Coordinates of C-alpha atoms and ligand atoms in Angstrom, one line a residue:
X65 CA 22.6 1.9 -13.3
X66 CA 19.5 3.8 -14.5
X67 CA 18.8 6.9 -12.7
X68 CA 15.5 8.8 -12.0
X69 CA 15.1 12.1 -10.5
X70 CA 12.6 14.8 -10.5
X71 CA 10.3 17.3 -13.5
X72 CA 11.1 20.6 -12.4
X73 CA 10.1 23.7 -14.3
X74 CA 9.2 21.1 -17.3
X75 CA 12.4 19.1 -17.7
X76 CA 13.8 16.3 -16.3
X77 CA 16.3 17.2 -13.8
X78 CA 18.8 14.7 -11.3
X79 CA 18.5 14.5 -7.9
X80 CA 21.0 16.3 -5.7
X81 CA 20.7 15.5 -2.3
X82 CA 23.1 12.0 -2.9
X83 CA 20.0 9.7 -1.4
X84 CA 18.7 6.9 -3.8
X85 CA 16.0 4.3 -3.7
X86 CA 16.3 1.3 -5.7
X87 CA 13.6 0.5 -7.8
X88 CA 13.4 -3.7 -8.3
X89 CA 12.3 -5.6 -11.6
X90 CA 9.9 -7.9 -9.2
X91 CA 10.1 -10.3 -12.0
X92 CA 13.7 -10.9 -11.8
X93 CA 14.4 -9.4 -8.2
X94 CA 16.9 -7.6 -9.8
X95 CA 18.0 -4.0 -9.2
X96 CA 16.5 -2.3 -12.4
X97 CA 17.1 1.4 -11.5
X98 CA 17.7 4.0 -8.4
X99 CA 15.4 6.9 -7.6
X100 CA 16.8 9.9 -6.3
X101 CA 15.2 10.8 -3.2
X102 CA 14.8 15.0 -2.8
X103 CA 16.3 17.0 0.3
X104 CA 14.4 19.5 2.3
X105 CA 16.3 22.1 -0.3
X106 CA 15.3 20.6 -4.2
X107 CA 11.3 20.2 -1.9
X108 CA 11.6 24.0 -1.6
X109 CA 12.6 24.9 -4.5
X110 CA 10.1 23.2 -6.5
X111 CA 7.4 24.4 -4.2
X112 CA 8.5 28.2 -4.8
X113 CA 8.5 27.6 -8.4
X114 CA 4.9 26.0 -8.4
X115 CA 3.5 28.4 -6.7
X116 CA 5.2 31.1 -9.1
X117 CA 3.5 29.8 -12.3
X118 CA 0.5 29.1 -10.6
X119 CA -0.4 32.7 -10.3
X120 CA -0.7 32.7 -13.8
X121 CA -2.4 29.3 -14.5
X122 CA -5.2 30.3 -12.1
X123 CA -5.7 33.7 -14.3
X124 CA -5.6 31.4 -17.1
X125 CA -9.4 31.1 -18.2
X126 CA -10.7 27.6 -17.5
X127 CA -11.3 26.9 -21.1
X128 CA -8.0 26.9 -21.7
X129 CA -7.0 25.3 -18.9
X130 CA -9.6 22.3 -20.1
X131 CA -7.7 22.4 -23.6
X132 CA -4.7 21.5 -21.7
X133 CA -6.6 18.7 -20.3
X134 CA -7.8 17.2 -24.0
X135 CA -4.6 17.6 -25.8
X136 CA -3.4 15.4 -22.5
X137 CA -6.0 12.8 -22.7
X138 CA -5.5 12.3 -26.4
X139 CA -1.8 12.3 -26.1
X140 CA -2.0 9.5 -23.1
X141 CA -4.4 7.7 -26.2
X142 CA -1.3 7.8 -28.2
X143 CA 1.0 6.6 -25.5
X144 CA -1.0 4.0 -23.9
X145 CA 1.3 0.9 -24.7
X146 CA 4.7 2.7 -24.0
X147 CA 2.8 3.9 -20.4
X148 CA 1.4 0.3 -19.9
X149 CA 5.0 -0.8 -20.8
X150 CA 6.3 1.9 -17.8
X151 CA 4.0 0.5 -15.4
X152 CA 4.4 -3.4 -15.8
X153 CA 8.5 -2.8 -15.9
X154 CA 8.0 -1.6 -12.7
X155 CA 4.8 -2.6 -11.0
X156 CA 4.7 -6.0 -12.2
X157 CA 1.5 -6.2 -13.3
X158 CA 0.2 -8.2 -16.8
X159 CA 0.0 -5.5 -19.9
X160 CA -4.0 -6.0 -20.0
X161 CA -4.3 -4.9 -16.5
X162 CA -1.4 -1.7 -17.1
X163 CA -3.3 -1.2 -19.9
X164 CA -6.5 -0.8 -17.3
X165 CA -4.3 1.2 -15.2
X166 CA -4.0 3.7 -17.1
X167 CA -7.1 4.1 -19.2
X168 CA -9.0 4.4 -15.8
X169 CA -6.7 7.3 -15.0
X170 CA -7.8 8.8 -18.6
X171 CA -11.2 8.6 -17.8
X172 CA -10.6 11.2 -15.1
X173 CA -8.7 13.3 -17.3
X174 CA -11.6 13.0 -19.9
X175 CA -14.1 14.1 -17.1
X176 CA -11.8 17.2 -16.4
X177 CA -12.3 18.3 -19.7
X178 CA -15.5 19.4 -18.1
X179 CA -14.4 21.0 -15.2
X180 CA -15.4 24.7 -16.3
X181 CA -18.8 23.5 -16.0
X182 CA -18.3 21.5 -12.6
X183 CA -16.3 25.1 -11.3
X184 CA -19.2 27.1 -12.4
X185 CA -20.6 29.2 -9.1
X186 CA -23.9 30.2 -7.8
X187 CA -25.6 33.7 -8.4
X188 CA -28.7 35.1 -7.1
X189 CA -30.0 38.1 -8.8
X190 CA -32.0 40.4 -6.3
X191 CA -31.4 39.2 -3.0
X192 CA -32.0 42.0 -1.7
X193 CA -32.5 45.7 -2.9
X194 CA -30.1 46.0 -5.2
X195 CA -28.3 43.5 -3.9
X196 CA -26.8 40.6 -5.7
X197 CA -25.7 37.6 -4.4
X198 CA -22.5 35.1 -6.1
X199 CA -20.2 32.4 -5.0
X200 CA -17.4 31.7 -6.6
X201 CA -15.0 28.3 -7.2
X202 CA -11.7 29.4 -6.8
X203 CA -8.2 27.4 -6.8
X204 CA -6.7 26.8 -3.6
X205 CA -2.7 27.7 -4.9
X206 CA -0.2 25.0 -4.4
X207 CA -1.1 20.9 -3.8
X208 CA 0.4 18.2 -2.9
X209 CA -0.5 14.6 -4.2
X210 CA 0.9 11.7 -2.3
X211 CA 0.7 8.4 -3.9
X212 CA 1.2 5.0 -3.4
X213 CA 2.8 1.9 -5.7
X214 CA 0.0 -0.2 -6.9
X215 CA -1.9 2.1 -9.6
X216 CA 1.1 4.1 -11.3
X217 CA -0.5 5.9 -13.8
X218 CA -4.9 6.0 -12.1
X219 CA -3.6 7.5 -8.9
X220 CA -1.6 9.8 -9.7
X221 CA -3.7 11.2 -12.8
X222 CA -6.7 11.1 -10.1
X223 CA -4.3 13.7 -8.1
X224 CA -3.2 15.5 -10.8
X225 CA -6.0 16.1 -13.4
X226 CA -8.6 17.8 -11.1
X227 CA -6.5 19.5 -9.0
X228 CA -4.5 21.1 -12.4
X229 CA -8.1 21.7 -14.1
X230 CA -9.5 23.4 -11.3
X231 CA -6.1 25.9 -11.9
X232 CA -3.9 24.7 -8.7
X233 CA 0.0 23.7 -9.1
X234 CA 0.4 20.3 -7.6
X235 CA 3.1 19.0 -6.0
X236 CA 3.5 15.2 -6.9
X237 CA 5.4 12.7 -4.8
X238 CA 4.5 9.1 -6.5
X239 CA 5.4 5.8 -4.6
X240 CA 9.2 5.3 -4.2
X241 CA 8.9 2.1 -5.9
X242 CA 6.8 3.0 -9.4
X243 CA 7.9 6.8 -10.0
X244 CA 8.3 6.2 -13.6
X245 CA 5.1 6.8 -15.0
X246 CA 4.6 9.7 -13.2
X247 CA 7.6 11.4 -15.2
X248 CA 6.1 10.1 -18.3
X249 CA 2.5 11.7 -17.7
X250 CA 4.3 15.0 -16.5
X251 CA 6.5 14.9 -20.0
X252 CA 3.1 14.7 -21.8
X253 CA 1.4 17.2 -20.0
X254 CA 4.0 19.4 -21.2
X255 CA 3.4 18.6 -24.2
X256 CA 0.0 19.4 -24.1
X257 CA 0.3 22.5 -23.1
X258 CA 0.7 22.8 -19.5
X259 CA 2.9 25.7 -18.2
X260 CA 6.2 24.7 -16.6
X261 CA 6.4 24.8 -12.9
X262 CA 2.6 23.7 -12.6
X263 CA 3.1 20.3 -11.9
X264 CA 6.1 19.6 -10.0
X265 CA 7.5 15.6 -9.7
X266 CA 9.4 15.5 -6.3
X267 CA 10.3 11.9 -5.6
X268 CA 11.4 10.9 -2.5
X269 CA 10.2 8.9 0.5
X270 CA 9.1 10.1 4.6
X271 CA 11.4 12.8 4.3
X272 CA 9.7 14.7 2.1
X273 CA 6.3 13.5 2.5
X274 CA 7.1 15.2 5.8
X275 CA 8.3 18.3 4.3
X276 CA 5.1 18.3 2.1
X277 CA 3.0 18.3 5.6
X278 CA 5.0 20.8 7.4
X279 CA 5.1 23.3 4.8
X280 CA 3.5 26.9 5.1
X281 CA 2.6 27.2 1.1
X282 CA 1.1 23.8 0.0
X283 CA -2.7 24.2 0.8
X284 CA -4.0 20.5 0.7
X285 CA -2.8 16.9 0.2
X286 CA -4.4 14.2 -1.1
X287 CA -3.3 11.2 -0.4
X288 CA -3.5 7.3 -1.1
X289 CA -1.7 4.6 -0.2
X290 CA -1.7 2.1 3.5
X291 CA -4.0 2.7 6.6
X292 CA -1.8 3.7 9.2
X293 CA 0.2 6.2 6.9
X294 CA -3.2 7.6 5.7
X295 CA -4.3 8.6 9.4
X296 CA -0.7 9.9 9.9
X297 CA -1.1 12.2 7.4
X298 CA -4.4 13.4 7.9
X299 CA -3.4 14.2 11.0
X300 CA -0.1 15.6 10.6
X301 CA -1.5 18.1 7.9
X302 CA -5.0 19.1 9.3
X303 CA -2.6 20.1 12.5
X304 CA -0.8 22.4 10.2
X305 CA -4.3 23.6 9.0
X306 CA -4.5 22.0 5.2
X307 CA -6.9 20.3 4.0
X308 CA -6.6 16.7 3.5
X309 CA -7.9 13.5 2.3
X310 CA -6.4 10.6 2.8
X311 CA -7.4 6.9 1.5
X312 CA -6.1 3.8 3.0
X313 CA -6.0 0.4 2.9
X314 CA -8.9 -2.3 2.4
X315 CA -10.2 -5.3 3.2
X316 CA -13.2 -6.4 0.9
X317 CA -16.1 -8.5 1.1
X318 CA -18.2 -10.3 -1.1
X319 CA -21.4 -12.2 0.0
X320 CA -22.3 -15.5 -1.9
X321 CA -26.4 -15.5 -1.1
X322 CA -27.2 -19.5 -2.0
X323 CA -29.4 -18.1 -5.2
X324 CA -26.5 -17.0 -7.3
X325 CA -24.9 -18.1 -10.0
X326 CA -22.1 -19.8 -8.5
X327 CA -19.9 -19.9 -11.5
X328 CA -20.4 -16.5 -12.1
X329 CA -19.3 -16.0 -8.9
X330 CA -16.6 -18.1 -9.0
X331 CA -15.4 -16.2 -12.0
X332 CA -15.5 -13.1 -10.2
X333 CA -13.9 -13.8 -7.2
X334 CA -10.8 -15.8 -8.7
X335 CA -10.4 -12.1 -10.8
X336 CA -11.2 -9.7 -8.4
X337 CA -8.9 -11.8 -5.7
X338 CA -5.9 -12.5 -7.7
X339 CA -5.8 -10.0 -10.7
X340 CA -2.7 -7.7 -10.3
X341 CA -1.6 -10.7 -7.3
X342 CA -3.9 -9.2 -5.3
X343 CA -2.8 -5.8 -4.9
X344 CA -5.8 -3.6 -5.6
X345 CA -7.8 -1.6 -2.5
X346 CA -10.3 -2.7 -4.2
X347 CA -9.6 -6.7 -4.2
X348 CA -11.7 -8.9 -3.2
X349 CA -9.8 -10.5 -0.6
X350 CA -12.8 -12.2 2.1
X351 CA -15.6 -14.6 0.5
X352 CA -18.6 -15.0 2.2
X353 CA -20.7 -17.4 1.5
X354 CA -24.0 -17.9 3.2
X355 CA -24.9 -21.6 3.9
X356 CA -22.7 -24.7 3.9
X357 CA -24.1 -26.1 0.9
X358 CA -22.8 -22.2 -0.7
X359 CA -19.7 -22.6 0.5
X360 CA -18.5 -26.6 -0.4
X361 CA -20.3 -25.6 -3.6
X362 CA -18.3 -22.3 -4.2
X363 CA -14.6 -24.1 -2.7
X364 CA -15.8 -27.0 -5.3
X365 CA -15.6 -24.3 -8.2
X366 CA -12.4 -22.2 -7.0
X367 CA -10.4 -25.0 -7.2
X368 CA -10.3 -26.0 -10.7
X369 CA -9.8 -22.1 -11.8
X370 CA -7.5 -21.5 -9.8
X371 CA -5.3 -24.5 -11.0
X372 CA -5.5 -22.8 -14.1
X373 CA -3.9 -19.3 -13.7
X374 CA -1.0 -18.9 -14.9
X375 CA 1.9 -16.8 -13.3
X376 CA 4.7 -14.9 -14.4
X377 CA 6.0 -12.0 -15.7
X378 CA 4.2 -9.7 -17.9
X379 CA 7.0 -10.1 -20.6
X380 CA 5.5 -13.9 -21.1
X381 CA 2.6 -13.0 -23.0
X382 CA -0.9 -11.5 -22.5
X383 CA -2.3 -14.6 -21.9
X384 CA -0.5 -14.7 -18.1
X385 CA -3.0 -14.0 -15.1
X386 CA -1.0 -12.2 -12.4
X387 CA 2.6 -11.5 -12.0
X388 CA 4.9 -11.1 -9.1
X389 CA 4.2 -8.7 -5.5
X390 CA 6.3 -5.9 -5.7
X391 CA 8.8 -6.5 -3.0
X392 CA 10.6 -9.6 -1.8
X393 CA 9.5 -7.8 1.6
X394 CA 5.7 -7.5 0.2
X395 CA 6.6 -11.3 -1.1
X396 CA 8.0 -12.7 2.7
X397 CA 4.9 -10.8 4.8
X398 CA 2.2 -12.7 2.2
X399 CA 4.4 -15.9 2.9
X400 CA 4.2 -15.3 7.0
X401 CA 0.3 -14.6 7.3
X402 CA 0.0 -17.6 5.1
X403 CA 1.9 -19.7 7.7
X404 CA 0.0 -17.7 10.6
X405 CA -3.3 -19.0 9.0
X406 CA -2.2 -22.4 9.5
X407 CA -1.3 -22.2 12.7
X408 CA -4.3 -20.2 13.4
X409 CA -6.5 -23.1 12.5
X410 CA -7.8 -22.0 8.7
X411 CA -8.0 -24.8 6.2
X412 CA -5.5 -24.1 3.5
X413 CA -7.1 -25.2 0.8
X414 CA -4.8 -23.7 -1.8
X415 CA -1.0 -22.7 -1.2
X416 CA 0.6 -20.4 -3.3
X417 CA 4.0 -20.4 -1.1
X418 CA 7.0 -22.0 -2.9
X419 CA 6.0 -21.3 -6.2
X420 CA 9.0 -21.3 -9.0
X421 CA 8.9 -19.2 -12.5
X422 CA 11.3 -21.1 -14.7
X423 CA 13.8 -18.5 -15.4
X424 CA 12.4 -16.7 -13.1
X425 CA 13.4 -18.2 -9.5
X426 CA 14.5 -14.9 -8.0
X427 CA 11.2 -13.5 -8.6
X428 CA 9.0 -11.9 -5.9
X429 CA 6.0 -14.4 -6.6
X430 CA 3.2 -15.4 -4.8
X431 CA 0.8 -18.6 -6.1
X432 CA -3.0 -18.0 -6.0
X433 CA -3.8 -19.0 -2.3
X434 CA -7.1 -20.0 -1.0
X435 CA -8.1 -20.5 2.7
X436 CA -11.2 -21.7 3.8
X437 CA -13.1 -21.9 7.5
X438 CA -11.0 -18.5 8.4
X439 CA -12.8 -16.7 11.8
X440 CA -12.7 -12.6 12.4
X441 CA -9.8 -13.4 15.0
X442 CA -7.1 -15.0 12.6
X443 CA -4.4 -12.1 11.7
X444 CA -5.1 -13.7 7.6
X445 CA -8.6 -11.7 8.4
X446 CA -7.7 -8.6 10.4
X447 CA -4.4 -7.5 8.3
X448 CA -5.0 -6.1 4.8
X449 CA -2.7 -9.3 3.2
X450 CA -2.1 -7.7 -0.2
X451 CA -1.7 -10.3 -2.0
X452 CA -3.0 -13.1 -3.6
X453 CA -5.1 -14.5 -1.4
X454 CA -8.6 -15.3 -0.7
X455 CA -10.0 -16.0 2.9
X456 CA -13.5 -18.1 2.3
X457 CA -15.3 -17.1 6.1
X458 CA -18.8 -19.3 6.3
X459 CA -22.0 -17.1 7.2
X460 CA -24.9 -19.4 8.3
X461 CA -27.1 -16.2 7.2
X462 CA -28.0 -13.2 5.5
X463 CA -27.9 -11.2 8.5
X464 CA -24.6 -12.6 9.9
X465 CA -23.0 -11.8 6.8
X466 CA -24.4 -8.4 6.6
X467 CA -22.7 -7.9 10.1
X468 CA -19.3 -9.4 9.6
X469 CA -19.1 -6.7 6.6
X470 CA -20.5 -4.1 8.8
X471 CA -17.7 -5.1 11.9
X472 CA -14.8 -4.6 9.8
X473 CA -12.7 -1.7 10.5
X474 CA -12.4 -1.0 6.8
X475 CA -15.0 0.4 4.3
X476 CA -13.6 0.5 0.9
X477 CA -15.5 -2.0 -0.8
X478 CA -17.9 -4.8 -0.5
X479 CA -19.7 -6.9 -2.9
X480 CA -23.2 -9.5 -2.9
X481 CA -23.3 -12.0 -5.4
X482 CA -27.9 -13.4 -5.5
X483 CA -30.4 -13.6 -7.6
X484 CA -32.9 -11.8 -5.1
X485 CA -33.4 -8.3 -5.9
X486 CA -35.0 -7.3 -2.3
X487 CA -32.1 -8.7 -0.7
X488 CA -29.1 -6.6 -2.8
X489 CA -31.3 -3.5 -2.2
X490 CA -31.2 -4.6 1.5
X491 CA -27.6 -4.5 1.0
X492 CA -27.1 -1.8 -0.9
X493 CA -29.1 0.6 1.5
X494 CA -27.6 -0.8 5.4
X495 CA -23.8 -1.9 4.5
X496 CA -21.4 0.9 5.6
X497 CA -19.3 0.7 2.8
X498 CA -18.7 3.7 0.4
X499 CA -18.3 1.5 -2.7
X500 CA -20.6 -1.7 -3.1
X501 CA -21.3 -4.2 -5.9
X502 CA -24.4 -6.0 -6.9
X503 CA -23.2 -9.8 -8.7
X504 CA -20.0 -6.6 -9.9
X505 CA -16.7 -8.0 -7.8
X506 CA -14.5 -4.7 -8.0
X507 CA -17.2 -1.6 -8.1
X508 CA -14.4 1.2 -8.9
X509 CA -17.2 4.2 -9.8
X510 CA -16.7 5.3 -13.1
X511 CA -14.7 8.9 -13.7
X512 CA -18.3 11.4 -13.4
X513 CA -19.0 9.9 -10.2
X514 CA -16.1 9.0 -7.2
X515 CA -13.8 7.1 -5.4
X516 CA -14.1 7.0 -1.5
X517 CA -14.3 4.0 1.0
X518 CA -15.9 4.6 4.6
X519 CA -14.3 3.7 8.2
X520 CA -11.0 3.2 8.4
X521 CA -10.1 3.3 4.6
X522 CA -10.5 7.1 4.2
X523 CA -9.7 10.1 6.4
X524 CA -11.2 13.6 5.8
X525 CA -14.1 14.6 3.4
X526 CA -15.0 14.5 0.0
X527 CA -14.3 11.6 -2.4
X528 CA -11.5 11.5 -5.0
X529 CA -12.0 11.9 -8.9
X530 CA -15.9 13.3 -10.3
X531 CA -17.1 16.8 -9.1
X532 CA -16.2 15.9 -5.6
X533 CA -12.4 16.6 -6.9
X534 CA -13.1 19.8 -8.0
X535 CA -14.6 21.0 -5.1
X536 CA -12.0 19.2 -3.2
X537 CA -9.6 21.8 -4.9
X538 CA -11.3 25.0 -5.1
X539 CA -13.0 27.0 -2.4
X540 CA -16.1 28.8 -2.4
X541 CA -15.8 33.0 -1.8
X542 CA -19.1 35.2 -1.6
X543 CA -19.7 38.0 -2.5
X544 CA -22.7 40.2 -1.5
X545 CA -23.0 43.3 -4.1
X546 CA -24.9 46.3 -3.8
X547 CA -25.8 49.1 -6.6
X548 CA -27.5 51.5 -5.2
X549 CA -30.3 52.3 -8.0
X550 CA -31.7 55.0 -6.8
X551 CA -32.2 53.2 -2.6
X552 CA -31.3 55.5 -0.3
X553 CA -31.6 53.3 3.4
X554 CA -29.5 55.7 5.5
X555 CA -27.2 54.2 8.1
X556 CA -28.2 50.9 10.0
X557 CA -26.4 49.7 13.0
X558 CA -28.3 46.4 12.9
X559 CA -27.4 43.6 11.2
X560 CA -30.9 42.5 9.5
X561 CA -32.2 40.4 6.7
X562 CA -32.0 41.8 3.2
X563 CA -34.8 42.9 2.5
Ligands
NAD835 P1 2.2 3.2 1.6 O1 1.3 3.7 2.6 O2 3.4 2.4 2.0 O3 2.8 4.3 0.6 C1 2.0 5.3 0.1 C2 2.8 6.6 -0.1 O4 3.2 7.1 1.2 C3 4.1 6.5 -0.9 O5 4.2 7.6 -1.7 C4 5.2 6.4 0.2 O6 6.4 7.0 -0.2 C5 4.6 7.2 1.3 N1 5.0 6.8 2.7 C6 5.3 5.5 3.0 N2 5.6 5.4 4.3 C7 5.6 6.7 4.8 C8 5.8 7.2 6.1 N3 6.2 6.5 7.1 N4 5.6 8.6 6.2 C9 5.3 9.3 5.2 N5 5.0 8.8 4.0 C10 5.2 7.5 3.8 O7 1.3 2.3 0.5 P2 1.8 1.4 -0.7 O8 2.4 0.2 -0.2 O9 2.5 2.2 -1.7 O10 0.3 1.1 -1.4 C11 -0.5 0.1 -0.9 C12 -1.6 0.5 0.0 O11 -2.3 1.5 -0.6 C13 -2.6 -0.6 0.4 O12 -2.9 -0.5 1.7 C14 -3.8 -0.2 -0.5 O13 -5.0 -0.7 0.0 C15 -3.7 1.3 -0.5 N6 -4.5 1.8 -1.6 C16 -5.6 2.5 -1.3 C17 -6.4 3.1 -2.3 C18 -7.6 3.8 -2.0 O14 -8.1 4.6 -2.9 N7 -8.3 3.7 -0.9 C19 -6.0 2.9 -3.6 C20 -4.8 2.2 -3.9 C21 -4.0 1.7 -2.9

């Protein structure tokens, strides 16, 4: 059986605390590999080391530091299929959509190629007499990056690249389930350059996310994956005075107005509702349509493309749609709130339950699934389902729309599918959503600006990835200097403007 451990000190190293993970082949529900889970002991030991060698990656001038960062992103150029390749063996997801996966995460590196300029402080000449006046962006020592399974090579290059650019050591703990990629990107940041012991690969699971939380050296965490964990660790590590920022789970809206391009919509939602099965924050998972006519129009359209995706593992070809949910646990919780939306009184319009992969029976898959008539009080519409499924609710207007979007305790993203420019604008300006989409299903901000959703999908401040990063990992010292040049003031007990 394959093993995965750790990147210590740049090399590959095996875990020792005698705890494993297994790591499935959702395809074939098949054990594919164990990861080693790290004790209290291997998390201290790669924290000490981190924060040895980033002493000297912080005095390391940030142009070199940004060289690191463009030998990286050219060398995850030349690696992009064997990456992809990493994160469909273990994710599940088609090779287009790794391939996405990863060249998002590139973006961000590209963008930290900047990040002297994004670091650069403040200075005012003459505040007073003879008085000058700077700030300065400083590192804040060692970080931790907490990740979750879905994006294996985005998230944790959103972690990593700023908070390495900005001249921190990170501690990386990627999801239990996909830790591979995360080993391959720290092997080619090595290569590129970057000093051993300045990013650290601890995988594990609560353990020693815990140990990450409780201990007195790491300085901040960022952290995505699931709602409830998010606010757990918000909490657990602003109690023990670090900052933290913490993005959670989704559940994403898009408005049909009766003026829009149906098909196009049609299109949009059957992609941004079933591409990677679903399991995207940013999936559309709740259509909206305002009207009756809207919605028997829309169903009328969902139908026949749906009927035409084809499911099954990435190994079949690029022209398959979505493969299999990462878990048979992920697969059986999709199944129930399926069942629970029956019973509940939705119209299943579309079941994906019971589907069969020939050769493939043992799979963890879920068929495209479309519900229509849902209400806010069905568990299909409170519970972030994570899969493939789409839950049509009918809005008899604008307005009641608007509010069902606004009600939701999440905030991640929301889209509006018209033809009426007053009416997105409208949208745009009152939703309270941090990421929205006009007739654009899955609006994932490009690299130079960022990622953050509102309410209950993100805990803390500042967004991830763009110059929000980088001020996420630095802090701001000023520094008043004085040269006397020639003042002579004499002693003052007050304390006084400048000048
Ligand atoms: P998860 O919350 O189960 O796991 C995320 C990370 O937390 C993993 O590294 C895991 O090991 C760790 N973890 C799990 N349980 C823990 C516990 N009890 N205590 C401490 N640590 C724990 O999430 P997941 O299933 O890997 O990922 C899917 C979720 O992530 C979905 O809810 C999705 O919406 C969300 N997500 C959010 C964003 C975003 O930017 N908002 C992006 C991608 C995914």
């Amino acid at each position: 059986m394959k093993e995965i451990g750790h990147w210590i000190n740049g090399k590959q190293v095996s875990g020792t605390s005698g705890r494993f993970s297994d790591i499935f082949n959702p395809a074939t529900g098949e054990v594919q590999a164990r990861v080693a889970l790290a004790s209290g002991a291997e998390l201290d030991h790669a924290i000490a080391e981190a924060a040895r060698a980033q002493v000297k990656w912080a005095a390391t001038n940030p142009q070199r530091r940004a060289r690191v960062m463009m030998a990286f992103g050219a060398l995850i150029n030349q690696n992009m299929e064997k990456l992809a390749e990493a994160v469909s063996r273990e994710h599940g997801k088609t090779l287009p959509d790794a391939r996405g996966d990863v060249q998002r995460g590139l973006e961000v590196v590209e963008v930290c190629m900047g990040a002297p300029a994004m670091m650069k402080g403040e200075y005012t000449d003459s505040a007073g007499p003879g008085i000058d006046l700077y700030a300065m962006r400083q590192p804040l020592g060692v970080v931790a990056g907490i990740t979750p399974f879905n994006f294996p090579a985005m998230i944790p290059l959103w972690k990593m690249a700023p908070a390495l650019a900005a001249g921190n050591a990170m501690i990386l703990k990627p999801s239990e389930r996909t830790p591979s990629t995360s080993l391959l990107l720290a092997e080619l940041l090595q290569e590129a350059g970057l000093p051993d012991g300045v990013l650290q690969v601890v995988n594990g699971d609560k353990e020693i996310v815990d140990g990450i939380l409780d201990h007195p050296v790491i300085q901040a965490v960022g952290f995505v994956g699931s709602t409830p964990i998010a606010q757990y660790i918000y909490g657990r590590a602003a109690t023990n005075g670090k900052r933290a920022q913490c993005f959670g789970g989704a559940k994403n809206h898009m408005i049909i107005m009766p003026d829009a391009d149906l098909d196009k919509a049609a299109d949009a939602l059957v992609g941004a509702g079933f591409g990677a099965a679903g399991e995207r924050c940013m999936a559309i998972s709740v259509a909206v349509p305002v009207g009756e006519k809207t919605a028997d129009a829309l169903v009328e359209r969902l139908i026949p493309r749906i009927e035409k995706l084809k499911v099954g593992p990435y190994t079949a070809g690029e022209d398959v749609d979505f493969g299999p949910v990462i878990t048979a646990q992920a697969r059986d919780r999709i199944v129930g709130l399926i069942g629970s939306g029956v019973e509940q009184g939705a119209k299943l319009v579309v079941d994906g339950r019971g589907i069969k992969i020939q050769g493939y029976e043992s799979g963890f898959f879920v068929g495209a699934t479309l519900f229509d008539n849902v209400t806010p009080e069905m568990d299909i519409y409170k519970q972030e389902i994570f899969g493939p499924v789409i839950s049509q609710v009918r809005a008899q207007s604008y307005d009641d729309a608007l509010a069902l979007v606004m009600d939701n305790e999440y905030g991640n993203g929301t889209a509006i599918f018209t033809a009426d420019g007053d009416t997105a604008r409208d949208f745009a300006s009152r939703v309270n959503v941090g990421m929205v989409g006009i007739n654009f299903p899955i609006p994932v901000p490009l690299s130079y600006y960022s990622f953050g959703g509102w309410k209950r999908s993100a805990f803390g401040d500042l967004n991830q990835y763009g110059p929000d990063a980088l001020r996420f990992y630095t802090k701001t010292k000023t520094v008043t200097a004085r040269w006397f040049s020639g003042i002579r003031e004499g002693a003052s007990l007050n304390f006084k403007a400048l000048d």
